[in-house]
Coordinates of C-alpha atoms in Angstrom, one line a residue:
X94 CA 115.3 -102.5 247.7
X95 CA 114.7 -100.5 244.5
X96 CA 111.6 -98.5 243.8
X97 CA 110.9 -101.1 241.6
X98 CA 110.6 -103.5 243.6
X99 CA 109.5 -101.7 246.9
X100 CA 106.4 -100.2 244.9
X101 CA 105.8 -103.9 243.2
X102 CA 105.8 -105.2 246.9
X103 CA 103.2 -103.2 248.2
X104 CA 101.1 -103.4 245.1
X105 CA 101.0 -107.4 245.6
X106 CA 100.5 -107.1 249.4
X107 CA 97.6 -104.2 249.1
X108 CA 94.0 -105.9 249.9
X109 CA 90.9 -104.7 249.5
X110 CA 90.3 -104.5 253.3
X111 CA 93.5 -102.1 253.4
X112 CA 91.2 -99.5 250.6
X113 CA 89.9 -96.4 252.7
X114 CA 86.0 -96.7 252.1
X115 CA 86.5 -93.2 250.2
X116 CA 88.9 -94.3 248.0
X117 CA 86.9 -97.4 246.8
X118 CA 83.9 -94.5 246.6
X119 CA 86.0 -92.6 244.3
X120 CA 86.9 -95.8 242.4
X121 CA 83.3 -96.8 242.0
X122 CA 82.9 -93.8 240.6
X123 CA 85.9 -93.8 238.2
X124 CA 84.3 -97.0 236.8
X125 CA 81.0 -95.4 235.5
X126 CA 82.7 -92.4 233.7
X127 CA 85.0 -94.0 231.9
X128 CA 82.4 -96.5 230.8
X129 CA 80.9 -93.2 230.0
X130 CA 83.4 -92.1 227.7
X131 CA 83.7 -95.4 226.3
X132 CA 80.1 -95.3 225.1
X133 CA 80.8 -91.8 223.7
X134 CA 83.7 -92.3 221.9
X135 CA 82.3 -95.6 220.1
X136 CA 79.7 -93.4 218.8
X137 CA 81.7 -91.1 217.0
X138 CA 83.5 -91.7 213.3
X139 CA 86.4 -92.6 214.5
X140 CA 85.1 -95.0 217.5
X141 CA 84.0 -96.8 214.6
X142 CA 86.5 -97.0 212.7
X143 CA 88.5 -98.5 215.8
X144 CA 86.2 -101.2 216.7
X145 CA 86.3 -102.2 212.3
X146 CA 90.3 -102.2 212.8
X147 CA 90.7 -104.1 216.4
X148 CA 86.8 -105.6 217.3
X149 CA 84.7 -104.8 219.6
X150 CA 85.4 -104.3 223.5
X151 CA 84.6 -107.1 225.6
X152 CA 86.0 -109.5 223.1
X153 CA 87.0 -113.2 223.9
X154 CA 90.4 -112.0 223.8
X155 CA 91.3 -109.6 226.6
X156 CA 94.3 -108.2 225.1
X157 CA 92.5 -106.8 222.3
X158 CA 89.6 -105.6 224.5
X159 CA 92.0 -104.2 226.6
X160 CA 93.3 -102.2 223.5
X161 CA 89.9 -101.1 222.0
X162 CA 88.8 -100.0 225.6
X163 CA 91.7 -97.4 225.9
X164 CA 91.4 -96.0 222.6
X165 CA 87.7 -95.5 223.1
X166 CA 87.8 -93.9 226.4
X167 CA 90.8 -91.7 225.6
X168 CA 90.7 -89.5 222.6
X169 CA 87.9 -86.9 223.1
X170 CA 89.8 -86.3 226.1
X171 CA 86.3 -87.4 227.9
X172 CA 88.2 -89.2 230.4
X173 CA 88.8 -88.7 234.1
X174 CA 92.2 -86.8 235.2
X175 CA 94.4 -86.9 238.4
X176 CA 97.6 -85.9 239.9
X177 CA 99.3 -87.3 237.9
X178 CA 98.2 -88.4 234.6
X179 CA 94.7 -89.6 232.7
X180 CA 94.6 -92.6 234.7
X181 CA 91.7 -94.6 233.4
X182 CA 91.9 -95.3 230.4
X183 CA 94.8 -98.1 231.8
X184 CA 93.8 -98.8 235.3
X185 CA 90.1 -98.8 234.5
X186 CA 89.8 -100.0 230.7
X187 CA 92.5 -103.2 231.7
X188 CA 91.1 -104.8 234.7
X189 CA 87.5 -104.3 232.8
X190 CA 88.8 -106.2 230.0
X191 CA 90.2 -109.1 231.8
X192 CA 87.4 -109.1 234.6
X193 CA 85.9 -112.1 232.9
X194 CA 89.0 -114.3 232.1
X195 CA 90.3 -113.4 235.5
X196 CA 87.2 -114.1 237.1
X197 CA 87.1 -111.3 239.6
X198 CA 84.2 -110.4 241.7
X199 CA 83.6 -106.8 242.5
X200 CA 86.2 -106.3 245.5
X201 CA 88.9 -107.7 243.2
X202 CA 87.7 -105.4 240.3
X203 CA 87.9 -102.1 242.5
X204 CA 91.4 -103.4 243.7
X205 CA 92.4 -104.3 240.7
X206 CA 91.5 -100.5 239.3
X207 CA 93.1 -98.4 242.6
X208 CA 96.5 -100.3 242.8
X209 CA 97.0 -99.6 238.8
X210 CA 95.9 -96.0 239.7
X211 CA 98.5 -96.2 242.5
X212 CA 101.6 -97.5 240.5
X213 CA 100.2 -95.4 237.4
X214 CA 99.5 -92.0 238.9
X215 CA 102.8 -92.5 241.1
X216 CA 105.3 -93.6 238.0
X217 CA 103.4 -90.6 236.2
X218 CA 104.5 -88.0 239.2
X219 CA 107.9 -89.1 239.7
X220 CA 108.4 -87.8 235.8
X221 CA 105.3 -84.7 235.6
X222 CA 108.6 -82.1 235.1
X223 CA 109.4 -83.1 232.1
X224 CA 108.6 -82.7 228.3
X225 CA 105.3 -85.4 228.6
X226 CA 102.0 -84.5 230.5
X227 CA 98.2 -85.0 230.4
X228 CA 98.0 -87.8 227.8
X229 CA 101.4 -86.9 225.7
X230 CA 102.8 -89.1 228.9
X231 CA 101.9 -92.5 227.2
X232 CA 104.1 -94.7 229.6
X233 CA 101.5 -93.7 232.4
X234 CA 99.5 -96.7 230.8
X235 CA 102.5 -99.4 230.3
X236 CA 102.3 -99.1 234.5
X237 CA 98.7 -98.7 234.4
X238 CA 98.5 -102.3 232.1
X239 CA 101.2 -104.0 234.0
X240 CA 99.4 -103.3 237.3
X241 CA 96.1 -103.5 236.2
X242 CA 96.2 -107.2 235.0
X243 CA 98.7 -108.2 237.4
X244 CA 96.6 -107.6 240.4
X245 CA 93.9 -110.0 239.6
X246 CA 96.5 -112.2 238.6
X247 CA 97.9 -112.4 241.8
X248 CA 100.9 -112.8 240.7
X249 CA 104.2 -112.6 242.6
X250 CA 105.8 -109.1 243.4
X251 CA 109.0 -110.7 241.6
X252 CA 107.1 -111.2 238.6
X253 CA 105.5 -106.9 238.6
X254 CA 109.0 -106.0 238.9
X255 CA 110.1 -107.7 236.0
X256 CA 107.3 -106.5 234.0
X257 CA 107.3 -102.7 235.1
X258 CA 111.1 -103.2 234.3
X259 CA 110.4 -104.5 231.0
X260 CA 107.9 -101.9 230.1
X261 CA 109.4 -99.0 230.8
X262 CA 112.4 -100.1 229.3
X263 CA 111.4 -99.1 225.9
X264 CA 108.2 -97.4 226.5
X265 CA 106.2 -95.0 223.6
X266 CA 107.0 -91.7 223.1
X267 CA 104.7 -89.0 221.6
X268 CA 105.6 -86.9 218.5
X269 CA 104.0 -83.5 218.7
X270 CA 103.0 -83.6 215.1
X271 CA 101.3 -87.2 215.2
X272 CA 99.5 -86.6 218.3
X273 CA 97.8 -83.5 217.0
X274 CA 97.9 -83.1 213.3
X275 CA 96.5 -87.1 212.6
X276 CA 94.5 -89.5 213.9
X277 CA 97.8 -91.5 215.9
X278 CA 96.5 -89.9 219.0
X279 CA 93.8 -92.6 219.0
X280 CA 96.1 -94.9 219.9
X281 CA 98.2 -92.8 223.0
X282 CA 96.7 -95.1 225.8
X283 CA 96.3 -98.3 223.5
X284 CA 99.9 -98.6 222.0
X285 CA 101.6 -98.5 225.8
X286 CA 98.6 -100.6 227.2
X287 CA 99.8 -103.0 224.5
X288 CA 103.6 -103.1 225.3
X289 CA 102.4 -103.0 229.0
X290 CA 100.4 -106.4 228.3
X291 CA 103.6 -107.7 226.1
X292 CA 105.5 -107.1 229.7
X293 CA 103.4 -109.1 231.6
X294 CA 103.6 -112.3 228.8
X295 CA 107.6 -111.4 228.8
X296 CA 107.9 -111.7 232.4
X297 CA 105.6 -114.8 233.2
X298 CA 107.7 -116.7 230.8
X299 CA 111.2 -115.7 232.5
X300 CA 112.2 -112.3 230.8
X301 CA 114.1 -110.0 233.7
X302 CA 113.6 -106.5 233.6
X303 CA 115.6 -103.8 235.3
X304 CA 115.1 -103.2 238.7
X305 CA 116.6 -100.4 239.1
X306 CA 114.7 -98.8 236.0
X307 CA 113.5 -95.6 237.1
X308 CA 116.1 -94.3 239.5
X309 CA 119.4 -95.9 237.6
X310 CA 121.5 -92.8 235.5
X311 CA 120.4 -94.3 232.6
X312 CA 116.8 -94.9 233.5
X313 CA 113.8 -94.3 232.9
X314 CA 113.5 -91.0 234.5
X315 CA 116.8 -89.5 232.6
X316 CA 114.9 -89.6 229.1
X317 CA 111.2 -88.4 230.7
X318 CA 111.7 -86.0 233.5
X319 CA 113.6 -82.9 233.2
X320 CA 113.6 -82.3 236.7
X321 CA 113.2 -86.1 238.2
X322 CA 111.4 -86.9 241.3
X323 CA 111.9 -90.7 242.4
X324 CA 111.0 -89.9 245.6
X325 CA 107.6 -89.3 244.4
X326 CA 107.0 -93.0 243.2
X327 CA 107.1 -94.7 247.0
X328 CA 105.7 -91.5 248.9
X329 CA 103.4 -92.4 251.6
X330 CA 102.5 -96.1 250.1
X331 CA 99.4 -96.7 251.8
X332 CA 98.3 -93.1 253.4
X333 CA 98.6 -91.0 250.0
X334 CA 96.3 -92.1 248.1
X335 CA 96.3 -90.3 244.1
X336 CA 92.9 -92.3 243.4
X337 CA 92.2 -89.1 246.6
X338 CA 93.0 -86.6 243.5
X339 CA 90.7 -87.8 240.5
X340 CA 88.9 -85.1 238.6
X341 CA 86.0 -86.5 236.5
X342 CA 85.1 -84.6 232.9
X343 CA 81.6 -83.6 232.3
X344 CA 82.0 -83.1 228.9
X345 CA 84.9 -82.8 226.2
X346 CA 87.6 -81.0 225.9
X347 CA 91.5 -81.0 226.0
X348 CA 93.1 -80.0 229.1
X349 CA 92.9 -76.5 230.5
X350 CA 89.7 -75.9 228.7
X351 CA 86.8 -77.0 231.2
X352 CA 86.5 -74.2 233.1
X353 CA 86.5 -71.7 230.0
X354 CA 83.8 -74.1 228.5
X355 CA 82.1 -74.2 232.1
X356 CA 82.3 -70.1 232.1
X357 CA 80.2 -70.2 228.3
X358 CA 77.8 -72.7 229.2
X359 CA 76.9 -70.4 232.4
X360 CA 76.9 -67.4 229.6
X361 CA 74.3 -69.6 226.9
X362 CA 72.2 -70.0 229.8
X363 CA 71.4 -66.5 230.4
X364 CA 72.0 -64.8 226.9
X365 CA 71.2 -67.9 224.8
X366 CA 72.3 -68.3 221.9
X367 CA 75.4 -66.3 221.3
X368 CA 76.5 -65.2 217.6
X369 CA 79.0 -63.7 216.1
X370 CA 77.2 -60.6 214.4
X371 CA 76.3 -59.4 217.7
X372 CA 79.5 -59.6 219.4
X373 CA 82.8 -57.2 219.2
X374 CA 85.1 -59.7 220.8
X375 CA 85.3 -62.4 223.4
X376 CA 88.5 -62.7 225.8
X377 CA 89.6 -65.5 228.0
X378 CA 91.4 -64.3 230.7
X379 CA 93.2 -67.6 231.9
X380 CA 96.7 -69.3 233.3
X381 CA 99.8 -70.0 231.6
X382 CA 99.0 -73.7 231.0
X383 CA 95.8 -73.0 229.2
X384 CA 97.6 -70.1 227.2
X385 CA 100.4 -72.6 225.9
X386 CA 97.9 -75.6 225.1
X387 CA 95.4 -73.3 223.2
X388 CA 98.4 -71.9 220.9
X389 CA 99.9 -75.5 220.4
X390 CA 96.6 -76.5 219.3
X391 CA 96.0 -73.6 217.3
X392 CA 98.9 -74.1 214.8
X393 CA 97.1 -77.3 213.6
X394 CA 93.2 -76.1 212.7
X395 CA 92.2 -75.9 209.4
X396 CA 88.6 -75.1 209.7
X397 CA 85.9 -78.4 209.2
X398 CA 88.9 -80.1 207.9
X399 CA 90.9 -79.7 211.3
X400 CA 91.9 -83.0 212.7
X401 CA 90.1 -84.4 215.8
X402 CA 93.5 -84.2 218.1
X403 CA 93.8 -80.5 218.1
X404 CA 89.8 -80.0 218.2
X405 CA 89.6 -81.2 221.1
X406 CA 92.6 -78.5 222.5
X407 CA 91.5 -75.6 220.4
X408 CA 89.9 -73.3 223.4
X409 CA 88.2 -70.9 220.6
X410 CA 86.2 -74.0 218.8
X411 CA 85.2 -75.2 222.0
X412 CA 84.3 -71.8 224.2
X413 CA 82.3 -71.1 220.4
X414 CA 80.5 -74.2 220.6
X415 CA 79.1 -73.6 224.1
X416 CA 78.1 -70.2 223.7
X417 CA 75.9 -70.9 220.1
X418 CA 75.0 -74.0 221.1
X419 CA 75.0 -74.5 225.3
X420 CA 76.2 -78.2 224.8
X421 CA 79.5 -80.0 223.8
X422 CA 78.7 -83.5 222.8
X423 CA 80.5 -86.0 220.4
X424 CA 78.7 -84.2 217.5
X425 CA 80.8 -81.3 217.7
X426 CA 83.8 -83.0 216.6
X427 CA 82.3 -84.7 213.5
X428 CA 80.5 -83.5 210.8
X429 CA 78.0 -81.3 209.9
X430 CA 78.9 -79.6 213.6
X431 CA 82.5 -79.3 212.4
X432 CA 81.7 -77.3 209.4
X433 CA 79.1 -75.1 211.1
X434 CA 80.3 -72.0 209.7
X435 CA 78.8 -69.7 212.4
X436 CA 80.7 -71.2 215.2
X437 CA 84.0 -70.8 213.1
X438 CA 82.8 -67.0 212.8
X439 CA 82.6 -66.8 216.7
X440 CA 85.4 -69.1 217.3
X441 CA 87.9 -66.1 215.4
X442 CA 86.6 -63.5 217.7
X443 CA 87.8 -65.3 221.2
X444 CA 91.3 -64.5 222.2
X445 CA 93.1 -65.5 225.4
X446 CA 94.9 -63.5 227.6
X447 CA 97.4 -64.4 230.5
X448 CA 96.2 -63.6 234.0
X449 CA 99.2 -63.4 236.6
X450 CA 97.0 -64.5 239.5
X451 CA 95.0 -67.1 238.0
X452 CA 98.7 -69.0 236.9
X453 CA 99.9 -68.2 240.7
X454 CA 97.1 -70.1 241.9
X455 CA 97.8 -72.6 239.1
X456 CA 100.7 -74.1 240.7
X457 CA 100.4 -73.7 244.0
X458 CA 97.4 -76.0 243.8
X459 CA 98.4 -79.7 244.2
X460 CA 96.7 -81.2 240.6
X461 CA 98.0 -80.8 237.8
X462 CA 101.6 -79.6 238.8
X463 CA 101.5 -78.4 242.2
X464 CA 102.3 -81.3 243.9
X465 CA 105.3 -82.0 241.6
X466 CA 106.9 -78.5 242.2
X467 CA 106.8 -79.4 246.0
X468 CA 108.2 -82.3 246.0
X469 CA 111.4 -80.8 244.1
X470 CA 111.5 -78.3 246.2
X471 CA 114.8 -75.9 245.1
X472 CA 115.0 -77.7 242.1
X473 CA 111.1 -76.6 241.1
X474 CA 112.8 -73.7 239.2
X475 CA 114.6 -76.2 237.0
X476 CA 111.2 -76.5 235.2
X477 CA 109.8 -73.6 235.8
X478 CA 112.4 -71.1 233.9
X479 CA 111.9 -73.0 230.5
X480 CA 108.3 -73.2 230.9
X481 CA 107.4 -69.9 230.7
X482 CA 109.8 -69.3 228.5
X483 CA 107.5 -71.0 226.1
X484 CA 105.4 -67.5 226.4
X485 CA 107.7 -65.0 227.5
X486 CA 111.6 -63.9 228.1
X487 CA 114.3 -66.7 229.9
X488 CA 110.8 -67.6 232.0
X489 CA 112.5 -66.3 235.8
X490 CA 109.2 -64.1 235.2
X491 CA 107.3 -67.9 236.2
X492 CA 109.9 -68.4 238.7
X493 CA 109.3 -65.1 240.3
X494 CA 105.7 -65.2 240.1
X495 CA 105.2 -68.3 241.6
X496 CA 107.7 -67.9 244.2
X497 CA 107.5 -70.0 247.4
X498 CA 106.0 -73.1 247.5
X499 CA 104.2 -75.4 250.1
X500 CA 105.5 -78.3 251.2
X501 CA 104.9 -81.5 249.6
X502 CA 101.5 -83.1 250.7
X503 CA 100.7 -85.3 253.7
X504 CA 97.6 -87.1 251.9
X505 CA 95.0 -85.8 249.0
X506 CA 92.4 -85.4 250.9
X507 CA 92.2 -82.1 250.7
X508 CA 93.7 -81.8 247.2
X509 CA 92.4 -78.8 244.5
X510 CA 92.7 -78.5 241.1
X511 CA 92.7 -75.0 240.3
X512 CA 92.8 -74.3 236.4
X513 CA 90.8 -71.3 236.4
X514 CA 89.4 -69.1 233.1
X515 CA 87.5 -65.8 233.1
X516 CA 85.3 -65.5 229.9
X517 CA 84.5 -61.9 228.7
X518 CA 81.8 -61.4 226.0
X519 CA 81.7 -57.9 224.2
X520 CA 78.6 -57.2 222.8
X521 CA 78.2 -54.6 219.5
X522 CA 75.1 -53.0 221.4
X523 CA 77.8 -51.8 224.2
X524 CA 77.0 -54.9 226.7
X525 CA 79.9 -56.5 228.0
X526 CA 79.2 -60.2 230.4
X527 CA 81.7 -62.3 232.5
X528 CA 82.0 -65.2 233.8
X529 CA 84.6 -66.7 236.1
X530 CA 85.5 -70.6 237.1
X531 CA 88.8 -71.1 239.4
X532 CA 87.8 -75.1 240.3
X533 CA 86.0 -77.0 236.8
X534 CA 82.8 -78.5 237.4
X535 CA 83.7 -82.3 238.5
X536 CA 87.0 -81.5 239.1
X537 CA 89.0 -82.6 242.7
X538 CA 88.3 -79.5 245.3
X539 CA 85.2 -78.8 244.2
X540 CA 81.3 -80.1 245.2
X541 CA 81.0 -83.8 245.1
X542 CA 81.0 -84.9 242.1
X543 CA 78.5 -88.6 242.3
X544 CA 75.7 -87.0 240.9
X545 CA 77.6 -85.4 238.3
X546 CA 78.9 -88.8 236.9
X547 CA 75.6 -90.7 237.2
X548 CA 74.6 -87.8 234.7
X549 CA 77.3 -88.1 232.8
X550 CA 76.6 -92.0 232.3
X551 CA 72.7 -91.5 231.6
X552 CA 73.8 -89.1 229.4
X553 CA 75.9 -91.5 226.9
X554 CA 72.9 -94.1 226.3
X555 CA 73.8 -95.9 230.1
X556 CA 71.0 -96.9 232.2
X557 CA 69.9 -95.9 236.0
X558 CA 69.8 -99.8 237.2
X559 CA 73.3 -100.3 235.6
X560 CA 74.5 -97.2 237.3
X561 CA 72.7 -98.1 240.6
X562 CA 74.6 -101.7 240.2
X563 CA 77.7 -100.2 239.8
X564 CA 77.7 -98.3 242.9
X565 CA 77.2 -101.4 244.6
X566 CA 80.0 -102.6 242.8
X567 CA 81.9 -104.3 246.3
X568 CA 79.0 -106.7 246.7
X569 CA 79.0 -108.8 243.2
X570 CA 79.6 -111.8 242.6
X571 CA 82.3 -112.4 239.6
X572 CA 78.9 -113.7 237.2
X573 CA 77.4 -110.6 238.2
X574 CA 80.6 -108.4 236.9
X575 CA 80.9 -109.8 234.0
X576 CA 76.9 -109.2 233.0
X577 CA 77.2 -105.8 234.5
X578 CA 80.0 -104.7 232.4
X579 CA 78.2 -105.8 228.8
X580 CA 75.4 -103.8 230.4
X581 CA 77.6 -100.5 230.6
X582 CA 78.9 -101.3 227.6
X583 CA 76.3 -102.4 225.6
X584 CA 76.1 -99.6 223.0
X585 CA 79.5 -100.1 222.0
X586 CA 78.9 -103.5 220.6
X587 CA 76.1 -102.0 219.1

């Protein structure tokens, strides 16, 4: 049996009553932020501009609903992370949109959503060493579509391996320049959700996809992964759980950001407002991965005329806005906050800085790349080397520093995402304040995050009975799931 077709197997099999309660928890709360971020990102320019293109979500047709739901969940990068890959704005925004048609009571729903986070996050792993990550890795959501719609479908396990087959036989690819000098990046979860959908038509009319697609030479894994692990994609099916490692975003931001932004909204609260005639310098003090998204970012600002995409990466826009401000909200990446000279004044003064111990701890946490480097084992140095070449040398420095590694994890229920910052402000009257985050607020090792997300819901326009339903989510009735999601969603048809 291929992974294919072993992975399609137990996806079709999987009932709700085989879920871990904690899991379906976990689920639940996936559910409520991404309807969240939904709500957010219709509110801004460009949410609008996607529902006058494509329609509204919730449409009659789920295909297109399914396509405006990823779109408007994805590209303030307000969306929920895991080990591996921005999960929901597939497994989450495709069962939603085809909840109605499908007919699926709550139970079905929550399965629906964890087995796409299964096949998704696992697909996503098996290729994390490579040249795609965080959202960049768009064929996360061709698996996440396939499996998402599938499962209430019911449809035979013949019929997902065909499809995932299919898909990831030509799926997207990003182009560095698209996906942060423009606007294309608004469509990084809805293009491959599309040709994930297109899959599913292919195969229930008879098309035949690979089976041995992602471990074949020529597969999918020998154009995505530099260091391939297709061992990763069947691991523990059934008693390691990914839906285990989902970090949920309190506000917005690109990867590698939150706990820098967490570290100034601590600072606003005790200095208040923070401005840039009164300050010598700020310094972030954070790992590799941070370092390298910040400067990629960087190359593509042009002031209040910087696109979106890099916005949303650009540590000193976002560490600026916090500390003048105290708040990061959809206003900050549209005008008049985008052309708020002041914060452009204090966003020149913040520089990063590599910390050694703070990229150690990086990746020898299991989210975002820990887990990866264990499971390749030796072979972790593979990736290693020409990542931090990216910064420094032939990158043995990163191989050094990180040397051994655990080994690979049993389950996730103990899992940690560990992207630490340290945020230094130099004051002109001689003051100098810190502030340190190792685990982001919301993210997977850190307190419980239900709270959190219920805040995070109220927060975009969503109300307490519609978050109080949702947590009950297992007990409706498929009537009451389809009125429930127009009630989260209700100011995005609006």
């Amino acid at each position: 049996m291929t992974l294919t077709e072993e992975l399609a197997e137990w996806a079709h099999a999987l009932r709700f009553e085989d879920i871990p309660p904690d899991v379906v928890d976990i689920a639940k709360l996936q559910i409520l932020s991404q309807c969240a971020a939904m709500r957010i990102g219709a509110t801004h320019p460009l949410g609008r501009k996607l529902a006058e293109a494509f329609g509204p979500p919730l449409q009659p047709d789920p295909r297109r609903a399914a396509f405006v739901l990823a779109g408007l969940g994805s590209w303030l990068h307000f969306d929920d992370t895991a080990f591996a890959g921005h999960l929901s704005n597939s497994t989450v925004a495709v069962p939603m949109a085809y909840a109605q048609s499908q007919e699926l009571d709550g139970r079905a729903l929550l399965t629906s959503v964890i087995v796409a986070n299964e096949c998704a996050a696992r697909v996503t792993a098996s290729a994390t060493l490579g040249p795609f990550r965080g959202q960049s890795a768009t064929f996360t959501h061709v698996v996440g579509a396939v499996a998402g719609r599938l499962r209430g479908e019911n449809a035979p396990a013949r019929r997902w391996a065909d499809a995932l087959g299919l898909g990831l036989g030509l799926p997207p690819r990003t182009v560095p320049i698209g996906f942060l000098g423009g606007d294309a990046k608004v469509f990084s979860a809805s293009t491959p959700v599309s040709v994930g959908l297109d899959a599913c038509d292919a195969a229930a009319a008879g098309f035949e996809g690979s089976r041995e697609i992602l471990e074949h030479p020529e597969g999918f894994l020998s154009r995505f992964a530099a260091v391939p692990l297709p061992g990763a994609v069947t691991a523990g099916l059934g008693r390691r759980w990914h839906t285990h490692t989902t970090s949920f975003k309190v506000h917005p931001g690109g990867p590698g950001m939150d706990a820098a932004v967490d570290c100034g909204l601590e600072l606003h609260r005790e200095l208040g407002p923070v401005r840039a005639q009164d300050v010598t310098g700020i310094t972030v003090d954070t790992s590799l991965y941070t370092v390298l998204v910040d400067a990629q970012a960087g190359a593509h600002l042009r002031g209040a005329d910087s696109p979106v995409s890099a916005l949303v990466f650009a540590l000193p826009y976002l560490l600026a806005t916090v500390l003048l401000t105290g708040d990061l909200t959809t206003g900050d990446f549209a005008a008049p906050g985008v052309a708020d000279e002041e914060r452009w004044r204090l966003a020149d003064l913040v520089s990063t800085r590599l910390d050694d111990a703070m990229t150690y701890d990086l990746f020898h946490s299991e989210v975002p790349f820990g887990e990866a480097l264990r499971q390749a084992g030796p072979r972790a140095a593979e990736w290693l080397r020409p990542f931090g070449a990216r910064l420094k040398g032939d990158g043995q420095w990163l191989v050094d520093l990180v040397g051994e590694l655990e080994p690979p994890s049993e389950d996730f229920r103990s899992a940690r995402k560990v992207t630490g910052a340290r945020v230094t402000v130099d004051f002109r009257d001689g003051r100098s304040v810190s502030r340190r985050v190792d685990i982001p607020v919301g993210a997977v090792g850190g307190p419980p995050a239900a709270s959190l997300v219920r805040e995070k819901f109220l927060g975009a326009g969503g109300s307490a009975d519609t978050a109080d339903a949702l947590a009950a989510l297992e007990s409706a009735s498929a009537q009451e799931v389809t009125k429930l999601l127009n009630a989260a969603l209700e100011r995005t048809t609006a």
